[in-house]
GROMACS .gro file of C-alpha atoms in nm:
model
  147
    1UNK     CA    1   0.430  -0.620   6.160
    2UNK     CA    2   0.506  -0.246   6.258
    3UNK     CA    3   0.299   0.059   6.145
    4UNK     CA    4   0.374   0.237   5.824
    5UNK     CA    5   0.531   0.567   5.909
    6UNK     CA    6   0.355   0.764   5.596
    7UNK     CA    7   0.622   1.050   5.725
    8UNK     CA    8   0.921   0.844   5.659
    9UNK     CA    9   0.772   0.729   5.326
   10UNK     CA   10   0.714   1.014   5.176
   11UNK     CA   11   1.060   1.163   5.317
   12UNK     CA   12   1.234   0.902   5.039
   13UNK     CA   13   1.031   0.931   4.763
   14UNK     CA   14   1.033   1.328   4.767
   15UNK     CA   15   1.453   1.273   4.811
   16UNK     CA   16   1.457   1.065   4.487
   17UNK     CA   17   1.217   1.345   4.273
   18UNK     CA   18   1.470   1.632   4.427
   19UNK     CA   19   1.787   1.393   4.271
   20UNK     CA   20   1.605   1.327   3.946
   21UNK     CA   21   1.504   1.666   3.950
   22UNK     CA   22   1.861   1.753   3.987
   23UNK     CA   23   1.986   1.518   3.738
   24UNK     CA   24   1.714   1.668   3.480
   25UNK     CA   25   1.768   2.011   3.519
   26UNK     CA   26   2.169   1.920   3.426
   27UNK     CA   27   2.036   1.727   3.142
   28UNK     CA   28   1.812   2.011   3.039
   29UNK     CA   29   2.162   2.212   3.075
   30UNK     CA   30   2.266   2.037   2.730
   31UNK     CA   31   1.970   1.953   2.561
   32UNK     CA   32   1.676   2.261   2.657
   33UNK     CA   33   1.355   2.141   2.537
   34UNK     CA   34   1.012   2.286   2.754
   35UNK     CA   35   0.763   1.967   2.784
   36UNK     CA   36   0.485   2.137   2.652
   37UNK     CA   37   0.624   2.259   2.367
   38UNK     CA   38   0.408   2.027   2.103
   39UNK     CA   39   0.098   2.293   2.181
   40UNK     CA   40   0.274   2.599   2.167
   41UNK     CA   41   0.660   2.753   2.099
   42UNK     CA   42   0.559   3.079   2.323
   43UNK     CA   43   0.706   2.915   2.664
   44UNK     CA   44   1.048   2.808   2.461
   45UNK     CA   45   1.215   3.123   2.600
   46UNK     CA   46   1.228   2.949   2.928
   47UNK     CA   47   1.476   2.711   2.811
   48UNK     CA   48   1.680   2.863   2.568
   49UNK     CA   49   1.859   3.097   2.534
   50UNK     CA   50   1.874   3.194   2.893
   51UNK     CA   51   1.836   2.833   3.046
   52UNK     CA   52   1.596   2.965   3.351
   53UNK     CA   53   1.386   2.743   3.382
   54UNK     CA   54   1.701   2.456   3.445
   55UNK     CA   55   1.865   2.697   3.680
   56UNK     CA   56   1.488   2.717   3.886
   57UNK     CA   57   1.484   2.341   3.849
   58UNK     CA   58   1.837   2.293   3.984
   59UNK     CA   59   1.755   2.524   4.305
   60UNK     CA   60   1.474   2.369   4.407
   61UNK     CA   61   1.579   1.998   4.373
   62UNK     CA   62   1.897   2.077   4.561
   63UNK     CA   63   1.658   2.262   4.841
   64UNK     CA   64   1.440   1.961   4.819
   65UNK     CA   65   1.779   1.760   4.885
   66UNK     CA   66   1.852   1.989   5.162
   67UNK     CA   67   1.500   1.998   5.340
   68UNK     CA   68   1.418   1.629   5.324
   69UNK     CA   69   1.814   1.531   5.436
   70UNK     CA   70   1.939   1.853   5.657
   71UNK     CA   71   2.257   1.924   5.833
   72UNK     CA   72   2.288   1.916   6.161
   73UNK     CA   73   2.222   2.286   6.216
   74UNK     CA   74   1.848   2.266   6.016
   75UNK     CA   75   1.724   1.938   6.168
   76UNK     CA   76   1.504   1.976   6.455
   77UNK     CA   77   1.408   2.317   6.403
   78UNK     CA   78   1.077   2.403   6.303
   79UNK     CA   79   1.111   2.471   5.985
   80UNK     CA   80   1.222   2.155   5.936
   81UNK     CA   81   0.971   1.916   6.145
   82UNK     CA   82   0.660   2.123   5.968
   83UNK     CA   83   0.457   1.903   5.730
   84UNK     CA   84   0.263   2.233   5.641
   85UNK     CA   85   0.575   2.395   5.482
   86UNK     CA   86   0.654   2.091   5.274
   87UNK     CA   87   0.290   2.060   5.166
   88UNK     CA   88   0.332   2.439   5.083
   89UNK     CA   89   0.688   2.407   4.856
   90UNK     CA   90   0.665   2.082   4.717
   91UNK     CA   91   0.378   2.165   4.493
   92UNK     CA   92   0.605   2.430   4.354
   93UNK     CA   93   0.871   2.149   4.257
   94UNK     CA   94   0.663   1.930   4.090
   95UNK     CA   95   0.516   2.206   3.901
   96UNK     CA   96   0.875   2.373   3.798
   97UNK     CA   97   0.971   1.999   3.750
   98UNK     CA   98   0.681   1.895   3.486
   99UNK     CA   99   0.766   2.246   3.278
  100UNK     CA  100   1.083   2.104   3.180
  101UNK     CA  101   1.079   1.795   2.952
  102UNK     CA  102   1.343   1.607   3.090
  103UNK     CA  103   1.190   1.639   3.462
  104UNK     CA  104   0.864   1.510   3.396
  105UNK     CA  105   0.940   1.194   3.650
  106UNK     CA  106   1.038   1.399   3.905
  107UNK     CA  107   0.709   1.569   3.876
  108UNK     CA  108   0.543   1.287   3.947
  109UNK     CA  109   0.699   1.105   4.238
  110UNK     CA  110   0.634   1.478   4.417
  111UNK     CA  111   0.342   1.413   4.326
  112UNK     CA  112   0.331   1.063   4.547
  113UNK     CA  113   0.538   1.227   4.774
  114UNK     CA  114   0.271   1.526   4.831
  115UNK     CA  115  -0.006   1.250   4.878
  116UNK     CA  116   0.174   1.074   5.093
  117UNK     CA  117   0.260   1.360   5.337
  118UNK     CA  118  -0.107   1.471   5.337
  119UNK     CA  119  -0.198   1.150   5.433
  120UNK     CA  120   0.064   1.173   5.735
  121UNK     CA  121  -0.077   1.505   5.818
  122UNK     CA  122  -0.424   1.397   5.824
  123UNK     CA  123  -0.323   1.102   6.057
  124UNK     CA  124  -0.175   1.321   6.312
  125UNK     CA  125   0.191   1.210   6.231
  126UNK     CA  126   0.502   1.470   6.309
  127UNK     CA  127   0.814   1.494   6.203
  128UNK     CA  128   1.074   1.379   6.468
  129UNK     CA  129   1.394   1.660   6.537
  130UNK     CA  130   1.594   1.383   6.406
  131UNK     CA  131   1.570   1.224   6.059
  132UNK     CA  132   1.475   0.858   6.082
  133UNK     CA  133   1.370   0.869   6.452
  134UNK     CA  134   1.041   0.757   6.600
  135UNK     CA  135   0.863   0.991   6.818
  136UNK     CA  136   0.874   0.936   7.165
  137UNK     CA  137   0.583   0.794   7.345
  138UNK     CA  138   0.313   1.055   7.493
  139UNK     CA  139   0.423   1.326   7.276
  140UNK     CA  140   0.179   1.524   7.173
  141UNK     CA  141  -0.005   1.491   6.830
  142UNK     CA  142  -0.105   1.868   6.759
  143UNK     CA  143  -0.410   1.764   6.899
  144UNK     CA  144  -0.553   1.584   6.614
  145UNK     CA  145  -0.819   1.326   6.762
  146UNK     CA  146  -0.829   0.970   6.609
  147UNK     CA  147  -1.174   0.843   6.459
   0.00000   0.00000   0.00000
């Protein structure tokens, strides 16, 4: 049996929050409705009439879509291979996401998809330049020690 690569994980389930959060901020395009709203109607102007929380929603599941699957241009550089920066904007989805009713899902698998890249950064794991690729053997692991 091979090793779980927590990395690789967590690189799929934060692709399918940023398409259902995609998919929800359409949704919330046609039919605006802010989760929360059953404890207070002050945070409806987010929705309607200016739909900006959808349009927020929209952005950052198709940057989600775009950092977890670049183009050729993005992957490899170090923007891209930094577990720090994801564990710095994801949080930021999931929070825009569970605002809006219809993207409440999406909240949560970034959610599992935060956990699960904390748990690759606390083993040591990196990003490879290419998606889907192993690391090589005797690269370096940013000098985490393993207990």
């Amino acid at each position: 049996m091979g090793k779980l690569i927590k990395n690789h994980w967590a690189r799929l389930v934060v692709l399918a929050a940023a398409a259902y959060q995609v998919a929800a901020a359409i949704h919330g395009f046609f039919w605006p409705k802010f989760f929360w709203d059953f404890l207070t109607k002050n945070l409806d102007g987010a929705v309607k009439p200016v739909p900006i929380l959808q349009l927020v929603n929209l952005l950052l599941g198709l940057f989600g879509l775009a950092y977890e699957w670049p183009l050729n241009y993005l992957a490899g550089t170090m923007l891209h291979r930094s577990i720090e920066a994801r564990l710095l904007i994801f949080p930021l989805s999931a929070l825009s996401a569970a605002l809006l009713y219809q993207g409440t899902n999406a909240a949560l698998y970034y959610l599992v998809g935060i956990a699960a890249y904390f748990w690759a950064y606390s083993e040591g794991e990196v990003v490879c330049a290419a998606p889907w690729k192993l690391p090589k053997k005797g690269s370096p692991n940013r000098g985490l020690a393993k207990v």
